[in-house]
Amino acid sequence: MTERDAYIQKMEAEQREATARFREIEAQAELADSEDSLDVLTGARAFNDDVNRELQALRRADERDWDRLKAGADKARSRFREHLDKAGSRWAGLREGYQRQREAELKELGAQMDGWIAAHKRSRAEDSLLTREELDFITRGLKTSGEMLKNLRHARGHAWKTARDQYEANWRELQERSRIIRSDGAQEEAGASPP
């Protein structure tokens, strides 16, 4: 193998490596958030094409054009690598920004989910507490009202009027407290529901 063939093979191998790197960067084009980012990619593609043209010319070059074409190929390869480094840095920044944004979104959603779970658990606990409280209160109130009704049945005259007034007051309190318990529970439940 001549020195010239070895040089061309070396350049072709380096170019394949650089092209593979370019393809990796190109595959991330959907991360581009601006025309500038896409321009970097387009520029890298153009420089890649320049290197490939220079390599083709080197393969066909005769002895007197060899040095000139070799210098052109080296210059094209150097420009492509510089542009590839620039594109690689840009895409690394875009990937990092994308990842940070998605991590922040994921954390935010996780925090929302934690909030929803906590609100759900609190709501269930409050519902359970309100139900017990309401049942206990209503049970006591109904028992008291039942006893008052018994007293009302046996009362006469002024005692009947007093027993009736006590019964009515007890019944109103029972209904009012029951309404308050229900409305407080509904308000807390509405406040705890996820947005």
Phi, psi and omega in degrees: 000133180282165178299323180296314179297319179297318179297315180297317179297319178298314180297320179296319179296316178296322180292321176299318178297314180294322179294320177298318177297319178298318180297323176298314180294318181298325180296341181264013185303332181294346177280346184301127180250006180205162177296326179301318180296319178292326178297322178299317180293316179297319178297319179297321179297317180295317179295325176298316178298321178300314181298316180298320178296318180295322178295319177298318179296321178298320180298327183266355187292144171267180188300319185286335178268351187305308184296318180296314181291325178297316178297320178295318180293319178297318180295316180297318180296318180297315178298318180297315180296318178299315181293323178296319177298317179296314179296318179300317178295317180299314182290327176298318177297318178295317178299315180298315178297317178299314180297316179299317180298314181293322177296318178295318178297319180295317178297318180297315178295320177299318179294319177299315180298316177301319178297317180296317180296315179297317179296320179296314179296317179297317180299316178297319179295317179293318178302316180296316180295314180297320180297315178297313181299313181296315179298315179299313181296312182294320178300312178297316181297318179293320179297314179298315179298320178299316178296320179294322177296320176300314179298323181295321180298325184266351184276153178223150174063229183296325179296324178296316180298317180295315180297318178297315180299319178295317179299311181300317180296316179298316181296316178299316179297318178301312179295316182295313179297320179297317178297317179297315180300315181294316182291322176298315179297319180292320179294316179295322180293319179295322178290334184269350183288148182296149180293000000 
